[in-house]
Amino acid sequence: MIDVDVLVVGGGPSGSSLATFLARKGVDVRVVDRAHFPRPKPCAEYLSPQASRLLEAMGALEQVELSGAAQLSGISVRAPSGDVIKGDFVASHGFRGFRDRGLSVRREVLDAILLDCAREAGARVKEGIRVTDVVRDATRRVVGVRTMTDGTAGEIRARLVIAADGLRSVIAHRLELAHALRWPRRLALVTHYMGVAEIGEHGEMHVERDGYVGIADVGQGVTTVALVVPASRAREFSEDRAAFLDRWLLARPHLAPRFARAERVSPVVATGPFASHARRAWSPGAALVGDAADFFDPFTGEGIYAALRGGEMLAESVRESLAAMSPGASYAPLAAYDAARRREFGGKWFVERVIGAVVGSAPLINRAARRLSARKDLADLLIGVTGDFVPADRVIRAGYVWRVFGL
Ligand SMILES: Cc1cc2nc3c(=O)[nH]c(=O)nc-3n(C[C@H](O)[C@H](O)[C@H](O)COP(=O)(O)OP(=O)(O)OC[C@H]3O[C@@H](n4cnc5c(N)ncnc54)[C@H](O)[C@@H]3O)c2cc1C
């Protein structure tokens, strides 16, 4: 009683990527999402230069660029001291991304384009279906999911169920694979403005003692703004998020004049805490991809790349798993996918955690900014790592750390 070979729960970047690559391999795949697209997603909306390789492979790059996405030439980080680290994607370190620029595009636009790629590749996409639980057989193997559609309960049976359902993945939690990390516990307020002054080609991160804000052009005169603060401040904006955000921005003398004539054009959405990690990205009959498997902190902003790349990596393992002759043999490709993720993303996870700690400490970020503002070569290297085209080990070495933090 199988309804479909592969059921992908979640039509965000990870689900769309996986479904596109699977459908192209001739696999019978269905995507379900509780939302109706286009739908917003709280995000700072930056895509690293290397994410364009995956957009191209999915057949989405041209459409994303034509949609009016902004092109970013690098990232700047302002420390509480006022020192600015400015890194460019094109630099003298000898590494080059798939594209010389990053993209910045509204998730409403991006995610709808990506889901259409999955449809065009042959995946069956059903919107407005919320998955509420997994269904397991007597051996505890996942054999399907329970659903809720317009108040009606249902069930979908599949040979493999993929959790691409984001940060608070129902599947990852029901399978007890993912857990929230105790640190960092941060919340974000995300919105869009028109008319912010002095928006240039660099994505901006402004770190303050009480949080940080990401600001970037997302095309067509719109600026995305994502403020991240410790979760302990949640009560301060429980009644009026917009007023809290305004107060935060207007209290910064270097930001206030830039927002003086700006008009907010989307609701202020709150999200978080974010940090979550899966001890294993698979279970018999199921696998996790994208945020369902792990997410750390928005500061380094590469969740979309990891989601797209995770989908690409998982596609081959899913095909091998389906071809296996016995349930037991079908697990090895999923375990291999998990190991491959750790090899591919392990260095980045380490760098993200170091950056997460530095950003949370004014003395450390001030020290790093003082050094990196004077050493463009080191700044470019770090921005290249966060841009997914410079190997993480180029900054995980004693010499680099000493030059940034040494006395
Ligand atoms: C404040 C903030 C800023 C960020 N900024 C950036 C950035 O600038 N650049 C970047 O690369 N990354 C950024 N990220 C991370 C990025 O948003 C995620 O890593 C990325 O969206 C992960 O994609 P995904 O497909 O795994 O999950 P999602 O994009 O979350 O998609 C999950 C999908 O699953 C659906 N779903 C959820 N539950 C169910 C259910 N029970 N049943 C059915 N469907 C379900 C949802 O409707 C959704 O469509 C940011 C994150 C945050 C929180």
Short mmCIF file of C-alpha atoms and ligand atoms in Angstrom, two decimals:
data_model
loop_
_atom_site.label_atom_id
_atom_site.label_comp_id
_atom_site.label_asym_id
_atom_site.label_seq_id
_atom_site.Cartn_x
_atom_site.Cartn_y
_atom_site.Cartn_z
CA MET A 1 0.00 0.00 0.00
CA ILE A 2 2.58 2.57 -1.13
CA ASP A 3 1.31 5.94 -2.43
CA VAL A 4 4.67 7.21 -3.64
CA ASP A 5 8.32 6.10 -3.60
CA VAL A 6 9.71 9.27 -1.98
CA LEU A 7 7.65 11.72 0.04
CA VAL A 8 9.41 15.04 0.64
CA VAL A 9 7.84 16.99 3.50
CA GLY A 10 8.57 20.70 2.94
CA GLY A 11 8.87 22.66 -0.29
CA GLY A 12 11.56 25.14 0.85
CA PRO A 13 15.05 25.19 -0.73
CA SER A 14 16.10 21.77 0.62
CA GLY A 15 12.87 19.99 -0.39
CA SER A 16 12.77 21.63 -3.83
CA SER A 17 16.41 20.83 -4.49
CA LEU A 18 16.04 17.18 -3.50
CA ALA A 19 12.77 16.75 -5.40
CA THR A 20 14.23 18.35 -8.55
CA PHE A 21 17.32 16.13 -8.59
CA LEU A 22 15.31 13.00 -7.74
CA ALA A 23 12.62 13.60 -10.35
CA ARG A 24 15.32 14.15 -12.96
CA LYS A 25 16.69 10.70 -12.10
CA GLY A 26 13.24 9.29 -12.86
CA VAL A 27 12.31 8.72 -9.20
CA ASP A 28 8.62 8.86 -8.26
CA VAL A 29 8.59 11.81 -5.82
CA ARG A 30 5.89 13.88 -4.14
CA VAL A 31 6.39 17.15 -2.20
CA VAL A 32 3.87 18.30 0.40
CA ASP A 33 3.98 21.66 2.18
CA ARG A 34 1.58 23.12 4.73
CA ALA A 35 1.90 26.55 3.05
CA HIS A 36 0.55 27.83 -0.23
CA PHE A 37 3.29 29.37 -2.38
CA PRO A 38 4.43 32.06 -2.83
CA ARG A 39 4.89 32.30 0.93
CA PRO A 40 7.25 34.50 2.98
CA LYS A 41 9.96 32.97 5.17
CA PRO A 42 11.79 35.00 7.85
CA CYS A 43 15.29 35.24 6.44
CA ALA A 44 18.00 37.82 5.65
CA GLU A 45 17.64 36.56 2.05
CA TYR A 46 21.32 36.42 1.04
CA LEU A 47 22.64 33.65 -1.19
CA SER A 48 26.35 32.97 -1.28
CA PRO A 49 28.21 33.06 -4.62
CA GLN A 50 28.42 29.27 -4.52
CA ALA A 51 24.66 28.88 -4.09
CA SER A 52 24.39 30.02 -7.71
CA ARG A 53 25.98 26.73 -8.81
CA LEU A 54 23.02 24.89 -7.32
CA LEU A 55 20.48 27.34 -8.72
CA GLU A 56 22.08 26.78 -12.14
CA ALA A 57 21.99 22.98 -11.70
CA MET A 58 18.30 23.18 -10.79
CA GLY A 59 17.61 25.41 -13.82
CA ALA A 60 16.61 28.37 -11.63
CA LEU A 61 19.54 30.80 -11.85
CA GLU A 62 18.42 32.81 -14.86
CA GLN A 63 14.90 33.19 -13.51
CA VAL A 64 16.16 34.26 -10.08
CA GLU A 65 18.44 36.85 -11.66
CA LEU A 66 15.64 38.09 -13.95
CA SER A 67 13.29 38.35 -10.96
CA GLY A 68 15.14 41.50 -9.91
CA ALA A 69 17.46 39.94 -7.32
CA ALA A 70 20.20 42.25 -6.07
CA GLN A 71 23.83 41.34 -6.74
CA LEU A 72 26.19 41.60 -3.77
CA SER A 73 29.94 42.04 -4.22
CA GLY A 74 30.84 41.20 -0.61
CA ILE A 75 29.93 41.57 3.05
CA SER A 76 30.84 44.24 5.59
CA VAL A 77 30.72 43.73 9.34
CA ARG A 78 30.71 46.73 11.68
CA ALA A 79 31.83 46.04 15.25
CA PRO A 80 30.50 47.95 18.31
CA SER A 81 33.79 49.91 18.26
CA GLY A 82 32.92 51.28 14.80
CA ASP A 83 35.70 49.36 13.02
CA VAL A 84 34.45 47.78 9.80
CA ILE A 85 35.57 44.47 8.31
CA LYS A 86 34.97 44.65 4.58
CA GLY A 87 35.42 41.50 2.52
CA ASP A 88 34.91 41.05 -1.21
CA PHE A 89 34.03 37.86 -3.06
CA VAL A 90 36.56 38.62 -5.78
CA ALA A 91 39.94 38.84 -4.07
CA SER A 92 43.59 37.93 -4.35
CA HIS A 93 43.42 34.66 -2.34
CA GLY A 94 43.21 32.56 -5.50
CA PHE A 95 39.72 31.10 -4.90
CA ARG A 96 36.78 31.96 -7.11
CA GLY A 97 33.08 31.28 -6.52
CA PHE A 98 30.72 29.90 -9.17
CA ARG A 99 29.64 33.51 -9.60
CA ASP A 100 31.66 36.58 -8.57
CA ARG A 101 28.67 37.93 -6.69
CA GLY A 102 26.20 36.75 -4.14
CA LEU A 103 22.47 37.19 -4.71
CA SER A 104 19.91 38.75 -2.47
CA VAL A 105 16.28 38.00 -3.25
CA ARG A 106 12.99 37.85 -1.39
CA ARG A 107 12.17 34.35 -0.20
CA GLU A 108 8.63 34.72 -1.52
CA VAL A 109 10.17 34.95 -4.97
CA LEU A 110 13.07 32.51 -4.59
CA ASP A 111 11.19 29.63 -2.99
CA ALA A 112 8.33 29.74 -5.50
CA ILE A 113 10.84 29.57 -8.38
CA LEU A 114 12.62 26.62 -6.78
CA LEU A 115 9.39 24.71 -6.14
CA ASP A 116 8.42 25.25 -9.78
CA CYS A 117 11.74 23.66 -10.78
CA ALA A 118 10.73 20.54 -8.84
CA ARG A 119 7.34 20.54 -10.59
CA GLU A 120 8.91 20.98 -14.01
CA ALA A 121 11.33 18.14 -13.30
CA GLY A 122 8.34 15.84 -12.70
CA ALA A 123 7.77 15.94 -8.93
CA ARG A 124 4.12 16.04 -7.84
CA VAL A 125 3.67 19.03 -5.52
CA LYS A 126 0.75 19.39 -3.12
CA GLU A 127 0.36 22.60 -1.10
CA GLY A 128 -1.79 23.15 1.98
CA ILE A 129 -1.00 19.74 3.51
CA ARG A 130 0.38 19.76 7.05
CA VAL A 131 2.25 16.71 8.27
CA THR A 132 1.43 15.97 11.89
CA ASP A 133 3.28 12.72 12.62
CA VAL A 134 5.19 9.80 11.15
CA VAL A 135 3.72 6.33 10.60
CA ARG A 136 5.96 3.38 11.52
CA ASP A 137 5.66 -0.38 10.99
CA ALA A 138 6.20 -3.09 13.62
CA THR A 139 10.01 -2.80 13.18
CA ARG A 140 9.85 0.99 13.86
CA ARG A 141 10.77 1.71 10.23
CA VAL A 142 9.09 4.89 8.91
CA VAL A 143 6.53 3.95 6.25
CA GLY A 144 4.60 7.20 5.86
CA VAL A 145 3.17 10.29 7.52
CA ARG A 146 -0.11 11.48 8.99
CA THR A 147 -1.49 14.64 7.46
CA MET A 148 -4.06 17.35 8.03
CA THR A 149 -5.63 19.06 5.01
CA ASP A 150 -8.34 21.68 5.56
CA GLY A 151 -9.26 20.03 8.86
CA THR A 152 -9.34 16.51 7.39
CA ALA A 153 -6.89 13.91 8.67
CA GLY A 154 -5.15 11.62 6.21
CA GLU A 155 -2.13 9.43 5.65
CA ILE A 156 0.47 9.15 2.89
CA ARG A 157 2.52 5.94 2.61
CA ALA A 158 5.99 6.08 1.08
CA ARG A 159 9.07 3.89 0.75
CA LEU A 160 11.14 6.82 2.02
CA VAL A 161 10.05 9.93 3.91
CA ILE A 162 12.28 13.01 3.76
CA ALA A 163 12.11 15.68 6.45
CA ALA A 164 12.71 18.97 4.61
CA ASP A 165 10.31 20.75 6.95
CA GLY A 166 12.70 23.29 8.40
CA LEU A 167 13.87 24.31 11.86
CA ARG A 168 11.06 22.88 13.95
CA SER A 169 10.79 19.70 11.89
CA VAL A 170 7.89 17.54 13.08
CA ILE A 171 9.56 14.47 11.62
CA ALA A 172 13.00 15.07 13.16
CA HIS A 173 11.36 15.57 16.55
CA ARG A 174 9.02 12.60 16.32
CA LEU A 175 12.04 10.44 15.43
CA GLU A 176 13.98 12.02 18.30
CA LEU A 177 16.85 12.85 15.96
CA ALA A 178 17.11 16.64 16.38
CA HIS A 179 17.48 18.68 19.53
CA ALA A 180 17.62 22.40 20.22
CA LEU A 181 21.08 23.64 21.26
CA ARG A 182 21.36 25.46 24.57
CA TRP A 183 23.64 28.06 23.02
CA PRO A 184 23.18 30.47 21.36
CA ARG A 185 19.56 31.24 22.20
CA ARG A 186 18.71 34.15 19.94
CA LEU A 187 15.54 35.50 18.35
CA ALA A 188 15.11 37.44 15.11
CA LEU A 189 12.78 40.19 13.96
CA VAL A 190 12.64 40.33 10.19
CA THR A 191 11.02 42.85 7.84
CA HIS A 192 11.46 44.90 4.64
CA TYR A 193 11.78 48.64 4.04
CA MET A 194 11.72 50.96 1.04
CA GLY A 195 13.87 54.05 1.02
CA VAL A 196 16.76 53.09 3.33
CA ALA A 197 19.63 55.48 2.55
CA GLU A 198 23.13 54.50 1.41
CA ILE A 199 22.41 50.90 0.48
CA GLY A 200 25.37 49.67 -1.53
CA GLU A 201 26.63 46.45 -3.07
CA HIS A 202 27.77 44.93 0.22
CA GLY A 203 25.52 43.00 2.53
CA GLU A 204 25.89 44.68 5.94
CA MET A 205 26.10 43.20 9.41
CA HIS A 206 26.10 45.66 12.31
CA VAL A 207 27.12 44.06 15.60
CA GLU A 208 26.17 45.82 18.82
CA ARG A 209 26.53 44.80 22.45
CA ASP A 210 22.86 43.81 22.56
CA GLY A 211 22.50 41.98 19.24
CA TYR A 212 23.19 42.41 15.57
CA VAL A 213 21.30 43.49 12.47
CA GLY A 214 21.72 42.35 8.87
CA ILE A 215 20.80 44.85 6.16
CA ALA A 216 20.86 44.19 2.41
CA ASP A 217 19.38 45.27 -0.86
CA VAL A 218 16.95 42.62 -2.15
CA GLY A 219 16.26 44.38 -5.43
CA GLN A 220 13.63 46.80 -6.69
CA GLY A 221 14.38 49.36 -4.00
CA VAL A 222 13.53 46.99 -1.16
CA THR A 223 15.90 46.45 1.78
CA THR A 224 15.71 43.38 4.00
CA VAL A 225 16.38 43.96 7.70
CA ALA A 226 16.94 41.10 10.17
CA LEU A 227 17.58 42.02 13.80
CA VAL A 228 18.89 39.24 16.05
CA VAL A 229 18.84 39.65 19.85
CA PRO A 230 19.26 37.31 22.84
CA ALA A 231 16.12 35.29 23.57
CA SER A 232 16.07 36.86 27.05
CA ARG A 233 14.69 40.04 25.42
CA ALA A 234 11.57 38.33 24.04
CA ARG A 235 9.26 39.99 26.57
CA GLU A 236 10.34 43.44 25.41
CA PHE A 237 8.79 42.91 21.98
CA SER A 238 5.97 40.54 22.82
CA GLU A 239 3.41 43.35 22.47
CA ASP A 240 4.86 45.46 19.67
CA ARG A 241 7.67 44.06 17.53
CA ALA A 242 7.72 47.00 15.14
CA ALA A 243 8.15 49.51 17.97
CA PHE A 244 11.01 47.45 19.44
CA LEU A 245 12.76 47.28 16.06
CA ASP A 246 12.31 51.03 15.49
CA ARG A 247 13.70 51.80 18.93
CA TRP A 248 16.69 49.51 18.35
CA LEU A 249 17.55 51.03 14.98
CA LEU A 250 16.96 54.64 16.01
CA ALA A 251 19.20 54.22 19.07
CA ARG A 252 22.22 53.62 16.75
CA PRO A 253 23.63 56.95 15.59
CA HIS A 254 25.17 55.37 12.49
CA LEU A 255 21.88 53.72 11.44
CA ALA A 256 19.17 56.17 12.52
CA PRO A 257 19.74 58.76 9.72
CA ARG A 258 19.63 56.00 7.12
CA PHE A 259 16.16 54.92 8.27
CA ALA A 260 14.81 58.45 8.74
CA ARG A 261 12.84 58.40 5.47
CA ALA A 262 12.41 54.65 5.18
CA GLU A 263 8.98 53.05 5.07
CA ARG A 264 8.34 49.53 6.33
CA VAL A 265 6.66 47.48 3.59
CA SER A 266 6.14 44.09 5.23
CA PRO A 267 5.05 42.99 8.71
CA VAL A 268 7.73 42.49 11.35
CA VAL A 269 7.95 38.72 11.82
CA ALA A 270 9.57 37.12 14.88
CA THR A 271 11.35 33.77 14.75
CA GLY A 272 13.71 31.65 16.86
CA PRO A 273 15.46 30.34 18.83
CA PHE A 274 17.24 28.73 15.86
CA ALA A 275 20.18 26.60 16.98
CA SER A 276 19.35 22.95 16.45
CA HIS A 277 21.34 19.87 15.52
CA ALA A 278 20.51 16.30 14.58
CA ARG A 279 22.69 13.59 16.08
CA ARG A 280 21.99 11.57 12.91
CA ALA A 281 20.38 12.73 9.66
CA TRP A 282 18.59 9.46 8.95
CA SER A 283 16.52 6.72 10.48
CA PRO A 284 15.19 3.53 8.87
CA GLY A 285 12.78 4.74 6.17
CA ALA A 286 13.56 8.46 6.64
CA ALA A 287 16.24 11.12 6.16
CA LEU A 288 16.64 14.77 7.18
CA VAL A 289 17.85 17.62 4.96
CA GLY A 290 18.30 21.39 5.31
CA ASP A 291 17.32 23.08 8.56
CA ALA A 292 15.53 19.91 9.69
CA ALA A 293 19.02 18.41 10.04
CA ASP A 294 20.82 21.44 11.46
CA PHE A 295 20.95 25.19 11.72
CA PHE A 296 23.17 27.30 13.92
CA ASP A 297 22.82 31.07 13.66
CA PRO A 298 21.78 33.50 10.92
CA PHE A 299 24.97 35.61 11.26
CA THR A 300 26.94 33.69 8.65
CA GLY A 301 23.78 33.36 6.52
CA GLU A 302 24.43 30.23 4.56
CA GLY A 303 21.45 28.07 5.41
CA ILE A 304 20.09 28.29 1.88
CA TYR A 305 23.34 27.02 0.36
CA ALA A 306 23.48 24.13 2.84
CA ALA A 307 19.81 23.32 2.13
CA LEU A 308 20.32 23.27 -1.65
CA ARG A 309 23.57 21.32 -1.44
CA GLY A 310 22.07 18.90 1.11
CA GLY A 311 19.27 18.14 -1.37
CA GLU A 312 21.80 17.50 -4.12
CA MET A 313 23.84 15.17 -1.89
CA LEU A 314 20.82 13.26 -0.60
CA ALA A 315 19.38 12.64 -4.08
CA GLU A 316 22.04 10.08 -5.02
CA SER A 317 21.76 8.27 -1.68
CA VAL A 318 17.97 8.10 -1.96
CA ARG A 319 18.24 6.54 -5.41
CA GLU A 320 20.68 3.92 -4.11
CA SER A 321 18.51 3.27 -1.08
CA LEU A 322 15.44 2.66 -3.26
CA ALA A 323 17.44 0.27 -5.48
CA ALA A 324 18.58 -1.85 -2.50
CA MET A 325 17.14 -5.36 -2.41
CA SER A 326 16.36 -5.49 1.32
CA PRO A 327 15.33 -2.98 3.99
CA GLY A 328 18.67 -3.56 5.76
CA ALA A 329 20.69 -2.79 2.61
CA SER A 330 18.63 0.35 2.03
CA TYR A 331 20.07 1.96 5.18
CA ALA A 332 23.74 2.03 4.10
CA PRO A 333 23.30 4.81 1.47
CA LEU A 334 21.48 6.96 4.04
CA ALA A 335 24.28 6.45 6.56
CA ALA A 336 26.77 7.32 3.80
CA TYR A 337 24.83 10.57 3.16
CA ASP A 338 25.07 11.44 6.84
CA ALA A 339 28.84 10.84 6.84
CA ALA A 340 29.25 12.88 3.63
CA ARG A 341 27.37 15.81 5.22
CA ARG A 342 29.70 15.78 8.18
CA ARG A 343 32.75 15.74 5.92
CA GLU A 344 31.41 18.50 3.70
CA PHE A 345 29.95 20.83 6.33
CA GLY A 346 32.07 19.97 9.41
CA GLY A 347 34.62 22.73 8.83
CA LYS A 348 31.90 25.30 8.24
CA TRP A 349 30.04 24.22 11.38
CA PHE A 350 33.21 24.86 13.36
CA VAL A 351 33.77 28.30 11.78
CA GLU A 352 30.10 29.20 12.38
CA ARG A 353 30.44 28.35 16.05
CA VAL A 354 33.59 30.41 16.45
CA ILE A 355 31.93 33.37 14.69
CA GLY A 356 28.82 32.87 16.84
CA ALA A 357 30.94 33.16 19.98
CA VAL A 358 32.93 36.16 18.72
CA VAL A 359 29.76 38.03 17.73
CA GLY A 360 28.36 37.49 21.21
CA SER A 361 31.38 39.12 22.88
CA ALA A 362 32.07 42.83 22.32
CA PRO A 363 35.79 42.61 23.27
CA LEU A 364 36.35 39.72 20.84
CA ILE A 365 34.47 41.23 17.89
CA ASN A 366 36.14 44.61 18.50
CA ARG A 367 39.57 42.97 18.51
CA ALA A 368 38.82 40.94 15.36
CA ALA A 369 37.42 44.03 13.60
CA ARG A 370 40.46 46.12 14.49
CA ARG A 371 42.77 43.51 12.96
CA LEU A 372 40.63 42.56 9.96
CA SER A 373 39.85 46.17 9.02
CA ALA A 374 43.59 46.64 8.54
CA ARG A 375 44.16 43.28 6.80
CA LYS A 376 41.86 43.09 3.77
CA ASP A 377 43.49 39.81 2.67
CA LEU A 378 42.37 38.09 5.90
CA ALA A 379 38.90 39.64 5.68
CA ASP A 380 38.48 38.45 2.08
CA LEU A 381 39.49 34.93 3.10
CA LEU A 382 36.87 34.82 5.86
CA ILE A 383 34.14 36.21 3.61
CA GLY A 384 35.13 33.57 1.02
CA VAL A 385 34.64 30.83 3.63
CA THR A 386 31.20 32.16 4.54
CA GLY A 387 30.55 32.46 0.78
CA ASP A 388 31.08 28.68 0.47
CA PHE A 389 33.92 28.81 -2.05
CA VAL A 390 37.02 29.06 0.17
CA PRO A 391 37.66 25.83 2.16
CA ALA A 392 37.01 26.32 5.88
CA ASP A 393 40.46 24.97 6.76
CA ARG A 394 42.00 28.15 5.32
CA VAL A 395 40.84 29.98 8.45
CA ILE A 396 40.92 27.04 10.90
CA ARG A 397 44.67 27.24 11.38
CA ALA A 398 46.77 28.65 14.13
CA GLY A 399 48.42 31.26 11.89
CA TYR A 400 45.11 32.78 10.82
CA VAL A 401 43.64 32.81 14.33
CA TRP A 402 46.83 34.36 15.71
CA ARG A 403 46.79 37.15 13.11
CA VAL A 404 43.15 37.95 13.99
CA PHE A 405 43.21 37.60 17.77
CA GLY A 406 46.89 37.50 18.80
CA LEU A 407 48.17 40.09 21.24
C1 LIG B 1 16.50 35.24 10.89
C2 LIG B 1 17.09 34.31 9.87
C3 LIG B 1 17.86 34.85 8.84
C4 LIG B 1 18.43 34.00 7.90
N1 LIG B 1 19.17 34.55 6.90
C5 LIG B 1 19.72 33.74 5.97
C6 LIG B 1 20.45 34.29 4.87
O1 LIG B 1 20.58 35.50 4.72
N2 LIG B 1 20.99 33.43 3.97
C7 LIG B 1 20.86 32.07 4.09
O2 LIG B 1 21.40 31.34 3.26
N3 LIG B 1 20.16 31.52 5.10
C8 LIG B 1 19.58 32.32 6.02
N4 LIG B 1 18.82 31.77 7.02
C9 LIG B 1 18.63 30.32 7.04
C10 LIG B 1 17.65 29.86 5.95
O3 LIG B 1 16.44 30.58 6.07
C11 LIG B 1 17.37 28.37 6.11
O4 LIG B 1 18.59 27.70 6.32
C12 LIG B 1 16.69 27.77 4.88
O5 LIG B 1 15.44 28.35 4.68
C13 LIG B 1 16.54 26.26 5.04
O6 LIG B 1 15.76 25.74 4.01
P1 LIG B 1 14.84 24.46 4.26
O7 LIG B 1 14.24 24.10 2.95
O8 LIG B 1 15.60 23.42 4.99
O9 LIG B 1 13.72 24.95 5.29
P2 LIG B 1 12.60 26.07 5.10
O10 LIG B 1 13.04 27.11 4.16
O11 LIG B 1 12.21 26.48 6.47
O12 LIG B 1 11.38 25.30 4.43
C14 LIG B 1 10.64 24.36 5.17
C15 LIG B 1 9.28 24.18 4.50
O13 LIG B 1 8.60 23.13 5.20
C16 LIG B 1 7.25 23.51 5.38
N5 LIG B 1 6.76 22.81 6.58
C17 LIG B 1 7.18 23.01 7.86
N6 LIG B 1 6.53 22.18 8.70
C18 LIG B 1 5.69 21.45 7.91
C19 LIG B 1 4.76 20.43 8.19
N7 LIG B 1 4.55 19.97 9.44
N8 LIG B 1 4.04 19.90 7.18
C20 LIG B 1 4.25 20.35 5.91
N9 LIG B 1 5.11 21.32 5.58
C21 LIG B 1 5.85 21.85 6.57
C22 LIG B 1 7.27 25.02 5.54
O14 LIG B 1 6.02 25.60 5.17
C23 LIG B 1 8.40 25.41 4.58
O15 LIG B 1 7.93 25.76 3.30
C24 LIG B 1 18.24 32.60 7.98
C25 LIG B 1 17.46 32.07 9.01
C26 LIG B 1 16.89 32.90 9.93
C27 LIG B 1 16.04 32.31 11.02
#
